[in-house]
Amino acid sequence: MEASPYGLEALWSQGDFVIKSVAVLLVAMSIASWYVILTKALQILRFQRAAHAAGHQFWDTTSLPEGIATLGTENPFAEVAQAGVSSMRHHAAHKGHLHDQLSVSDWVTLSLRQAIDEVSGKLQAGMAVLASVGSTAPFVGLFGTVWGIYHALVSIGTSGQASIDKVAGPVGEALIMTALGLAVAIPATFGYNALVRGNKTIIAKLNKFGFDLHALFVTGSRSSNNEADGASGVNGSGNGAKLVAVKGA
């Protein structure tokens, strides 16, 4: 069976080094963007489950170690809670040092903010790839189209055959590069926007969790705005409203 004189196969077989390089680049950009989309989507789903545990199981325990244990490992909310515990212990164990000029509230705030910023950095990792692919892929495809049309017209002019059937094939094949560029850019753009929304949701929940932890460490009780939520938690026991805070243990 003879190969079709038109289409992607013909474009690849008849294309020069530049056309093939552009095609390979677009394929690589597509693979990279889909890898980021899938891995970051799974990360957001995992963090959403962690946020649910932090909003329910954590506050339904009676001590911080028990609460942190319910969050499990590789959990950003557990990292934030552990950072708060470590800051309390550090502040109590190094009284008289320069940092002791900060109040416990300020010291815990700084530690929790640093932990949340680290998690935010993890969430943002890879997003630049999607932004770059979404903004540059159409122009990469357009470059391939312009280059292909130029060589197609040169070939037609050299052969002296300018009938519609001679022009439509090469020019149509060159336009495929623009379509490929759009096919790469559109999923990357939609994926970027969806992941940004998911990241903002996780960061908002981390900030809320950090605020509750700050109130717990400083006052010994969860913030009053959320005690009602804790009272209507998984078991409805209300244990989550007050946990045994670590005061330098």
PDB file of C-alpha atoms in Angstrom:
ATOM      1  CA  MET A   1       0.000   0.000   0.000  1.00  0.00           C
ATOM      2  CA  GLU A   2       1.469   3.284  -1.088  1.00  0.00           C
ATOM      3  CA  ALA A   3       1.918   6.036   1.478  1.00  0.00           C
ATOM      4  CA  SER A   4      -0.347   9.069   1.181  1.00  0.00           C
ATOM      5  CA  PRO A   5       1.327  12.031  -0.536  1.00  0.00           C
ATOM      6  CA  TYR A   6      -0.265  14.331   2.048  1.00  0.00           C
ATOM      7  CA  GLY A   7      -0.484  14.480   5.831  1.00  0.00           C
ATOM      8  CA  LEU A   8       1.958  14.182   8.707  1.00  0.00           C
ATOM      9  CA  GLU A   9       3.932  11.337   7.150  1.00  0.00           C
ATOM     10  CA  ALA A  10       4.521  13.319   3.985  1.00  0.00           C
ATOM     11  CA  LEU A  11       5.360  16.417   6.008  1.00  0.00           C
ATOM     12  CA  TRP A  12       7.990  14.490   7.954  1.00  0.00           C
ATOM     13  CA  SER A  13       9.475  12.688   4.962  1.00  0.00           C
ATOM     14  CA  GLN A  14       9.629  15.796   2.798  1.00  0.00           C
ATOM     15  CA  GLY A  15      10.539  18.266   5.524  1.00  0.00           C
ATOM     16  CA  ASP A  16      14.053  19.540   6.045  1.00  0.00           C
ATOM     17  CA  PHE A  17      16.058  19.695   9.288  1.00  0.00           C
ATOM     18  CA  VAL A  18      14.254  22.799  10.539  1.00  0.00           C
ATOM     19  CA  ILE A  19      10.772  21.342  10.058  1.00  0.00           C
ATOM     20  CA  LYS A  20      11.754  18.097  11.769  1.00  0.00           C
ATOM     21  CA  SER A  21      13.385  20.002  14.632  1.00  0.00           C
ATOM     22  CA  VAL A  22      10.242  22.089  15.154  1.00  0.00           C
ATOM     23  CA  ALA A  23       8.087  18.948  15.141  1.00  0.00           C
ATOM     24  CA  VAL A  24      10.343  17.213  17.670  1.00  0.00           C
ATOM     25  CA  LEU A  25      10.358  20.336  19.849  1.00  0.00           C
ATOM     26  CA  LEU A  26       6.557  20.489  19.850  1.00  0.00           C
ATOM     27  CA  VAL A  27       6.318  16.822  20.779  1.00  0.00           C
ATOM     28  CA  ALA A  28       8.799  17.350  23.626  1.00  0.00           C
ATOM     29  CA  MET A  29       6.852  20.385  24.849  1.00  0.00           C
ATOM     30  CA  SER A  30       3.629  18.378  24.766  1.00  0.00           C
ATOM     31  CA  ILE A  31       5.148  15.502  26.747  1.00  0.00           C
ATOM     32  CA  ALA A  32       6.595  17.897  29.324  1.00  0.00           C
ATOM     33  CA  SER A  33       3.319  19.785  29.762  1.00  0.00           C
ATOM     34  CA  TRP A  34       1.220  16.635  30.139  1.00  0.00           C
ATOM     35  CA  TYR A  35       3.717  15.231  32.630  1.00  0.00           C
ATOM     36  CA  VAL A  36       3.425  18.388  34.727  1.00  0.00           C
ATOM     37  CA  ILE A  37      -0.366  18.449  34.429  1.00  0.00           C
ATOM     38  CA  LEU A  38      -0.782  14.843  35.561  1.00  0.00           C
ATOM     39  CA  THR A  39       1.783  14.930  38.382  1.00  0.00           C
ATOM     40  CA  LYS A  40       0.553  18.271  39.751  1.00  0.00           C
ATOM     41  CA  ALA A  41      -3.086  17.166  39.527  1.00  0.00           C
ATOM     42  CA  LEU A  42      -2.267  14.064  41.575  1.00  0.00           C
ATOM     43  CA  GLN A  43      -0.365  16.242  44.045  1.00  0.00           C
ATOM     44  CA  ILE A  44      -3.352  18.560  44.477  1.00  0.00           C
ATOM     45  CA  LEU A  45      -5.681  15.599  45.015  1.00  0.00           C
ATOM     46  CA  ARG A  46      -3.302  14.231  47.642  1.00  0.00           C
ATOM     47  CA  PHE A  47      -3.073  17.608  49.362  1.00  0.00           C
ATOM     48  CA  GLN A  48      -6.873  17.973  49.318  1.00  0.00           C
ATOM     49  CA  ARG A  49      -7.191  14.677  51.174  1.00  0.00           C
ATOM     50  CA  ALA A  50      -4.552  15.946  53.588  1.00  0.00           C
ATOM     51  CA  ALA A  51      -6.543  19.175  54.062  1.00  0.00           C
ATOM     52  CA  HIS A  52      -9.637  17.146  54.926  1.00  0.00           C
ATOM     53  CA  ALA A  53      -7.670  15.184  57.522  1.00  0.00           C
ATOM     54  CA  ALA A  54      -6.229  18.413  58.937  1.00  0.00           C
ATOM     55  CA  GLY A  55      -9.680  19.946  59.242  1.00  0.00           C
ATOM     56  CA  HIS A  56     -11.292  16.953  60.925  1.00  0.00           C
ATOM     57  CA  GLN A  57      -9.152  14.119  62.321  1.00  0.00           C
ATOM     58  CA  PHE A  58      -6.405  16.428  63.572  1.00  0.00           C
ATOM     59  CA  TRP A  59      -8.726  18.563  65.701  1.00  0.00           C
ATOM     60  CA  ASP A  60     -10.619  15.513  66.966  1.00  0.00           C
ATOM     61  CA  THR A  61      -7.576  14.291  68.931  1.00  0.00           C
ATOM     62  CA  THR A  62      -6.477  15.222  72.459  1.00  0.00           C
ATOM     63  CA  SER A  63      -2.761  15.986  71.963  1.00  0.00           C
ATOM     64  CA  LEU A  64      -0.486  17.445  69.317  1.00  0.00           C
ATOM     65  CA  PRO A  65       1.610  14.279  68.804  1.00  0.00           C
ATOM     66  CA  GLU A  66      -1.574  12.292  68.325  1.00  0.00           C
ATOM     67  CA  GLY A  67      -2.954  14.922  65.973  1.00  0.00           C
ATOM     68  CA  ILE A  68       0.207  15.035  63.869  1.00  0.00           C
ATOM     69  CA  ALA A  69       0.224  11.233  63.742  1.00  0.00           C
ATOM     70  CA  THR A  70      -3.257  11.244  62.214  1.00  0.00           C
ATOM     71  CA  LEU A  71      -1.968  13.356  59.319  1.00  0.00           C
ATOM     72  CA  GLY A  72       0.561  10.725  58.260  1.00  0.00           C
ATOM     73  CA  THR A  73       3.815  11.249  56.394  1.00  0.00           C
ATOM     74  CA  GLU A  74       4.495  13.418  53.333  1.00  0.00           C
ATOM     75  CA  ASN A  75       1.659  15.654  54.408  1.00  0.00           C
ATOM     76  CA  PRO A  76       2.130  19.442  54.089  1.00  0.00           C
ATOM     77  CA  PHE A  77      -0.230  20.066  56.991  1.00  0.00           C
ATOM     78  CA  ALA A  78       1.839  17.738  59.171  1.00  0.00           C
ATOM     79  CA  GLU A  79       4.942  19.687  58.153  1.00  0.00           C
ATOM     80  CA  VAL A  80       3.315  22.960  59.192  1.00  0.00           C
ATOM     81  CA  ALA A  81       2.177  21.506  62.514  1.00  0.00           C
ATOM     82  CA  GLN A  82       5.612  20.043  63.189  1.00  0.00           C
ATOM     83  CA  ALA A  83       7.202  23.407  62.372  1.00  0.00           C
ATOM     84  CA  GLY A  84       4.987  25.017  64.993  1.00  0.00           C
ATOM     85  CA  VAL A  85       5.915  22.424  67.604  1.00  0.00           C
ATOM     86  CA  SER A  86       9.618  22.837  66.833  1.00  0.00           C
ATOM     87  CA  SER A  87       9.359  26.637  67.079  1.00  0.00           C
ATOM     88  CA  MET A  88       7.742  26.408  70.512  1.00  0.00           C
ATOM     89  CA  ARG A  89      10.432  24.045  71.765  1.00  0.00           C
ATOM     90  CA  HIS A  90      13.206  26.150  70.280  1.00  0.00           C
ATOM     91  CA  HIS A  91      11.872  29.355  71.804  1.00  0.00           C
ATOM     92  CA  ALA A  92      11.543  27.780  75.239  1.00  0.00           C
ATOM     93  CA  ALA A  93      14.971  26.112  75.099  1.00  0.00           C
ATOM     94  CA  HIS A  94      16.883  29.248  74.078  1.00  0.00           C
ATOM     95  CA  LYS A  95      15.548  31.933  76.365  1.00  0.00           C
ATOM     96  CA  GLY A  96      17.968  34.823  76.716  1.00  0.00           C
ATOM     97  CA  HIS A  97      19.193  34.629  73.124  1.00  0.00           C
ATOM     98  CA  LEU A  98      18.669  37.409  70.633  1.00  0.00           C
ATOM     99  CA  HIS A  99      15.590  35.786  69.151  1.00  0.00           C
ATOM    100  CA  ASP A 100      13.997  35.853  72.604  1.00  0.00           C
ATOM    101  CA  GLN A 101      13.388  39.534  71.990  1.00  0.00           C
ATOM    102  CA  LEU A 102      10.545  38.285  69.796  1.00  0.00           C
ATOM    103  CA  SER A 103       7.367  37.278  71.552  1.00  0.00           C
ATOM    104  CA  VAL A 104       6.210  33.682  71.369  1.00  0.00           C
ATOM    105  CA  SER A 105       3.416  34.812  69.065  1.00  0.00           C
ATOM    106  CA  ASP A 106       5.813  36.458  66.599  1.00  0.00           C
ATOM    107  CA  TRP A 107       8.249  33.549  66.698  1.00  0.00           C
ATOM    108  CA  VAL A 108       5.519  30.979  66.015  1.00  0.00           C
ATOM    109  CA  THR A 109       4.105  33.186  63.263  1.00  0.00           C
ATOM    110  CA  LEU A 110       7.477  33.361  61.509  1.00  0.00           C
ATOM    111  CA  SER A 111       7.999  29.605  61.770  1.00  0.00           C
ATOM    112  CA  LEU A 112       4.529  28.761  60.492  1.00  0.00           C
ATOM    113  CA  ARG A 113       4.836  31.275  57.651  1.00  0.00           C
ATOM    114  CA  GLN A 114       8.163  29.784  56.590  1.00  0.00           C
ATOM    115  CA  ALA A 115       6.688  26.277  56.583  1.00  0.00           C
ATOM    116  CA  ILE A 116       3.682  27.420  54.537  1.00  0.00           C
ATOM    117  CA  ASP A 117       5.974  29.225  52.082  1.00  0.00           C
ATOM    118  CA  GLU A 118       7.972  26.018  51.598  1.00  0.00           C
ATOM    119  CA  VAL A 119       4.808  24.086  50.787  1.00  0.00           C
ATOM    120  CA  SER A 120       3.750  26.888  48.432  1.00  0.00           C
ATOM    121  CA  GLY A 121       7.084  26.534  46.648  1.00  0.00           C
ATOM    122  CA  LYS A 122       6.436  22.821  46.159  1.00  0.00           C
ATOM    123  CA  LEU A 123       3.015  23.574  44.708  1.00  0.00           C
ATOM    124  CA  GLN A 124       4.475  26.124  42.285  1.00  0.00           C
ATOM    125  CA  ALA A 125       7.195  23.766  41.054  1.00  0.00           C
ATOM    126  CA  GLY A 126       6.662  22.948  37.383  1.00  0.00           C
ATOM    127  CA  MET A 127       4.100  25.671  36.773  1.00  0.00           C
ATOM    128  CA  ALA A 128       6.653  27.699  34.821  1.00  0.00           C
ATOM    129  CA  VAL A 129       6.857  24.839  32.314  1.00  0.00           C
ATOM    130  CA  LEU A 130       3.129  25.070  31.585  1.00  0.00           C
ATOM    131  CA  ALA A 131       3.249  28.856  31.354  1.00  0.00           C
ATOM    132  CA  SER A 132       6.166  28.699  28.925  1.00  0.00           C
ATOM    133  CA  VAL A 133       4.603  25.995  26.762  1.00  0.00           C
ATOM    134  CA  GLY A 134       1.227  27.730  26.670  1.00  0.00           C
ATOM    135  CA  SER A 135       2.746  31.036  25.574  1.00  0.00           C
ATOM    136  CA  THR A 136       5.426  29.830  23.137  1.00  0.00           C
ATOM    137  CA  ALA A 137       4.031  26.680  21.471  1.00  0.00           C
ATOM    138  CA  PRO A 138       1.738  28.601  19.021  1.00  0.00           C
ATOM    139  CA  PHE A 139       4.692  30.688  17.853  1.00  0.00           C
ATOM    140  CA  VAL A 140       6.910  27.626  17.496  1.00  0.00           C
ATOM    141  CA  GLY A 141       4.238  26.036  15.323  1.00  0.00           C
ATOM    142  CA  LEU A 142       3.826  29.259  13.360  1.00  0.00           C
ATOM    143  CA  PHE A 143       7.551  29.364  12.704  1.00  0.00           C
ATOM    144  CA  GLY A 144       7.360  25.836  11.302  1.00  0.00           C
ATOM    145  CA  THR A 145       4.442  26.888   9.110  1.00  0.00           C
ATOM    146  CA  VAL A 146       6.234  29.933   7.715  1.00  0.00           C
ATOM    147  CA  TRP A 147       9.359  27.907   7.049  1.00  0.00           C
ATOM    148  CA  GLY A 148       7.373  25.128   5.368  1.00  0.00           C
ATOM    149  CA  ILE A 149       5.382  27.510   3.178  1.00  0.00           C
ATOM    150  CA  TYR A 150       8.556  29.296   2.122  1.00  0.00           C
ATOM    151  CA  HIS A 151      10.200  26.082   0.968  1.00  0.00           C
ATOM    152  CA  ALA A 152       6.961  24.877  -0.642  1.00  0.00           C
ATOM    153  CA  LEU A 153       6.682  28.065  -2.679  1.00  0.00           C
ATOM    154  CA  VAL A 154      10.352  27.889  -3.648  1.00  0.00           C
ATOM    155  CA  SER A 155       9.853  24.301  -4.814  1.00  0.00           C
ATOM    156  CA  ILE A 156       6.730  25.258  -6.779  1.00  0.00           C
ATOM    157  CA  GLY A 157       8.485  28.229  -8.367  1.00  0.00           C
ATOM    158  CA  THR A 158      11.430  26.044  -9.349  1.00  0.00           C
ATOM    159  CA  SER A 159       9.233  23.402 -10.946  1.00  0.00           C
ATOM    160  CA  GLY A 160       7.110  26.021 -12.734  1.00  0.00           C
ATOM    161  CA  GLN A 161       3.873  24.243 -11.812  1.00  0.00           C
ATOM    162  CA  ALA A 162       1.521  26.571  -9.952  1.00  0.00           C
ATOM    163  CA  SER A 163      -1.785  24.746 -10.329  1.00  0.00           C
ATOM    164  CA  ILE A 164      -4.032  24.487  -7.267  1.00  0.00           C
ATOM    165  CA  ASP A 165      -3.283  20.810  -6.739  1.00  0.00           C
ATOM    166  CA  LYS A 166       0.442  21.550  -6.674  1.00  0.00           C
ATOM    167  CA  VAL A 167       0.054  24.466  -4.246  1.00  0.00           C
ATOM    168  CA  ALA A 168      -2.609  23.101  -1.869  1.00  0.00           C
ATOM    169  CA  GLY A 169      -0.672  20.022  -0.800  1.00  0.00           C
ATOM    170  CA  PRO A 170       2.621  21.591   0.362  1.00  0.00           C
ATOM    171  CA  VAL A 171       0.949  24.674   1.849  1.00  0.00           C
ATOM    172  CA  GLY A 172      -1.630  22.546   3.684  1.00  0.00           C
ATOM    173  CA  GLU A 173       1.097  20.352   5.105  1.00  0.00           C
ATOM    174  CA  ALA A 174       2.952  23.404   6.330  1.00  0.00           C
ATOM    175  CA  LEU A 175      -0.190  24.672   8.063  1.00  0.00           C
ATOM    176  CA  ILE A 176      -0.233  21.438  10.045  1.00  0.00           C
ATOM    177  CA  MET A 177       2.622  22.886  12.093  1.00  0.00           C
ATOM    178  CA  THR A 178       0.354  25.701  13.295  1.00  0.00           C
ATOM    179  CA  ALA A 179      -2.297  23.160  14.270  1.00  0.00           C
ATOM    180  CA  LEU A 180       0.317  21.161  16.188  1.00  0.00           C
ATOM    181  CA  GLY A 181       1.423  24.289  18.019  1.00  0.00           C
ATOM    182  CA  LEU A 182      -2.150  25.016  19.081  1.00  0.00           C
ATOM    183  CA  ALA A 183      -2.698  21.384  20.065  1.00  0.00           C
ATOM    184  CA  VAL A 184       0.277  21.685  22.414  1.00  0.00           C
ATOM    185  CA  ALA A 185      -0.538  25.151  23.778  1.00  0.00           C
ATOM    186  CA  ILE A 186      -4.264  24.742  24.534  1.00  0.00           C
ATOM    187  CA  PRO A 187      -3.960  21.834  27.042  1.00  0.00           C
ATOM    188  CA  ALA A 188      -0.995  23.551  28.693  1.00  0.00           C
ATOM    189  CA  THR A 189      -2.975  26.778  29.139  1.00  0.00           C
ATOM    190  CA  PHE A 190      -6.089  25.072  30.480  1.00  0.00           C
ATOM    191  CA  GLY A 191      -3.957  22.885  32.726  1.00  0.00           C
ATOM    192  CA  TYR A 192      -2.083  25.892  34.076  1.00  0.00           C
ATOM    193  CA  ASN A 193      -5.283  27.741  34.935  1.00  0.00           C
ATOM    194  CA  ALA A 194      -6.833  24.694  36.616  1.00  0.00           C
ATOM    195  CA  LEU A 195      -3.707  23.979  38.645  1.00  0.00           C
ATOM    196  CA  VAL A 196      -3.407  27.610  39.737  1.00  0.00           C
ATOM    197  CA  ARG A 197      -6.961  27.462  41.094  1.00  0.00           C
ATOM    198  CA  GLY A 198      -6.185  24.200  42.880  1.00  0.00           C
ATOM    199  CA  ASN A 199      -2.981  25.611  44.364  1.00  0.00           C
ATOM    200  CA  LYS A 200      -4.806  28.692  45.660  1.00  0.00           C
ATOM    201  CA  THR A 201      -7.341  26.454  47.393  1.00  0.00           C
ATOM    202  CA  ILE A 202      -4.622  24.433  49.099  1.00  0.00           C
ATOM    203  CA  ILE A 203      -2.723  27.564  50.173  1.00  0.00           C
ATOM    204  CA  ALA A 204      -5.917  29.062  51.611  1.00  0.00           C
ATOM    205  CA  LYS A 205      -6.509  25.904  53.654  1.00  0.00           C
ATOM    206  CA  LEU A 206      -2.881  25.914  54.812  1.00  0.00           C
ATOM    207  CA  ASN A 207      -3.196  29.528  55.948  1.00  0.00           C
ATOM    208  CA  LYS A 208      -6.398  28.706  57.829  1.00  0.00           C
ATOM    209  CA  PHE A 209      -4.740  25.686  59.440  1.00  0.00           C
ATOM    210  CA  GLY A 210      -1.716  27.796  60.350  1.00  0.00           C
ATOM    211  CA  PHE A 211      -3.964  30.440  61.925  1.00  0.00           C
ATOM    212  CA  ASP A 212      -5.648  27.789  64.066  1.00  0.00           C
ATOM    213  CA  LEU A 213      -2.277  26.349  65.062  1.00  0.00           C
ATOM    214  CA  HIS A 214      -1.015  29.803  66.013  1.00  0.00           C
ATOM    215  CA  ALA A 215      -4.018  30.307  68.267  1.00  0.00           C
ATOM    216  CA  LEU A 216      -3.482  26.874  69.781  1.00  0.00           C
ATOM    217  CA  PHE A 217       0.208  27.449  70.537  1.00  0.00           C
ATOM    218  CA  VAL A 218      -0.248  30.954  71.919  1.00  0.00           C
ATOM    219  CA  THR A 219      -3.550  30.625  73.798  1.00  0.00           C
ATOM    220  CA  GLY A 220      -3.831  26.864  74.261  1.00  0.00           C
ATOM    221  CA  SER A 221      -7.077  26.726  72.269  1.00  0.00           C
ATOM    222  CA  ARG A 222      -8.117  26.708  68.645  1.00  0.00           C
ATOM    223  CA  SER A 223      -9.435  29.995  67.275  1.00  0.00           C
ATOM    224  CA  SER A 224     -13.003  30.670  68.409  1.00  0.00           C
ATOM    225  CA  ASN A 225     -14.228  31.016  64.808  1.00  0.00           C
ATOM    226  CA  ASN A 226     -13.435  27.370  64.179  1.00  0.00           C
ATOM    227  CA  GLU A 227     -14.354  25.773  67.490  1.00  0.00           C
ATOM    228  CA  ALA A 228     -17.883  25.247  66.263  1.00  0.00           C
ATOM    229  CA  ASP A 229     -16.487  23.437  63.229  1.00  0.00           C
ATOM    230  CA  GLY A 230     -14.403  21.249  65.507  1.00  0.00           C
ATOM    231  CA  ALA A 231     -17.424  20.488  67.642  1.00  0.00           C
ATOM    232  CA  SER A 232     -19.287  19.201  64.591  1.00  0.00           C
ATOM    233  CA  GLY A 233     -16.364  17.177  63.302  1.00  0.00           C
ATOM    234  CA  VAL A 234     -16.174  13.528  62.365  1.00  0.00           C
ATOM    235  CA  ASN A 235     -17.295  12.162  65.700  1.00  0.00           C
ATOM    236  CA  GLY A 236     -19.085  15.279  66.905  1.00  0.00           C
ATOM    237  CA  SER A 237     -17.126  15.108  70.139  1.00  0.00           C
ATOM    238  CA  GLY A 238     -15.619  18.591  69.999  1.00  0.00           C
ATOM    239  CA  ASN A 239     -12.213  17.363  71.160  1.00  0.00           C
ATOM    240  CA  GLY A 240     -10.636  19.275  68.309  1.00  0.00           C
ATOM    241  CA  ALA A 241     -11.354  22.668  69.821  1.00  0.00           C
ATOM    242  CA  LYS A 242      -8.677  22.263  72.486  1.00  0.00           C
ATOM    243  CA  LEU A 243      -5.486  20.246  72.180  1.00  0.00           C
ATOM    244  CA  VAL A 244      -2.630  19.979  74.616  1.00  0.00           C
ATOM    245  CA  ALA A 245      -0.183  22.584  73.264  1.00  0.00           C
ATOM    246  CA  VAL A 246       3.557  22.043  73.507  1.00  0.00           C
ATOM    247  CA  LYS A 247       5.009  24.764  75.691  1.00  0.00           C
ATOM    248  CA  GLY A 248       8.661  23.870  75.360  1.00  0.00           C
ATOM    249  CA  ALA A 249       8.326  20.180  76.115  1.00  0.00           C
TER     250      ALA A 249
END
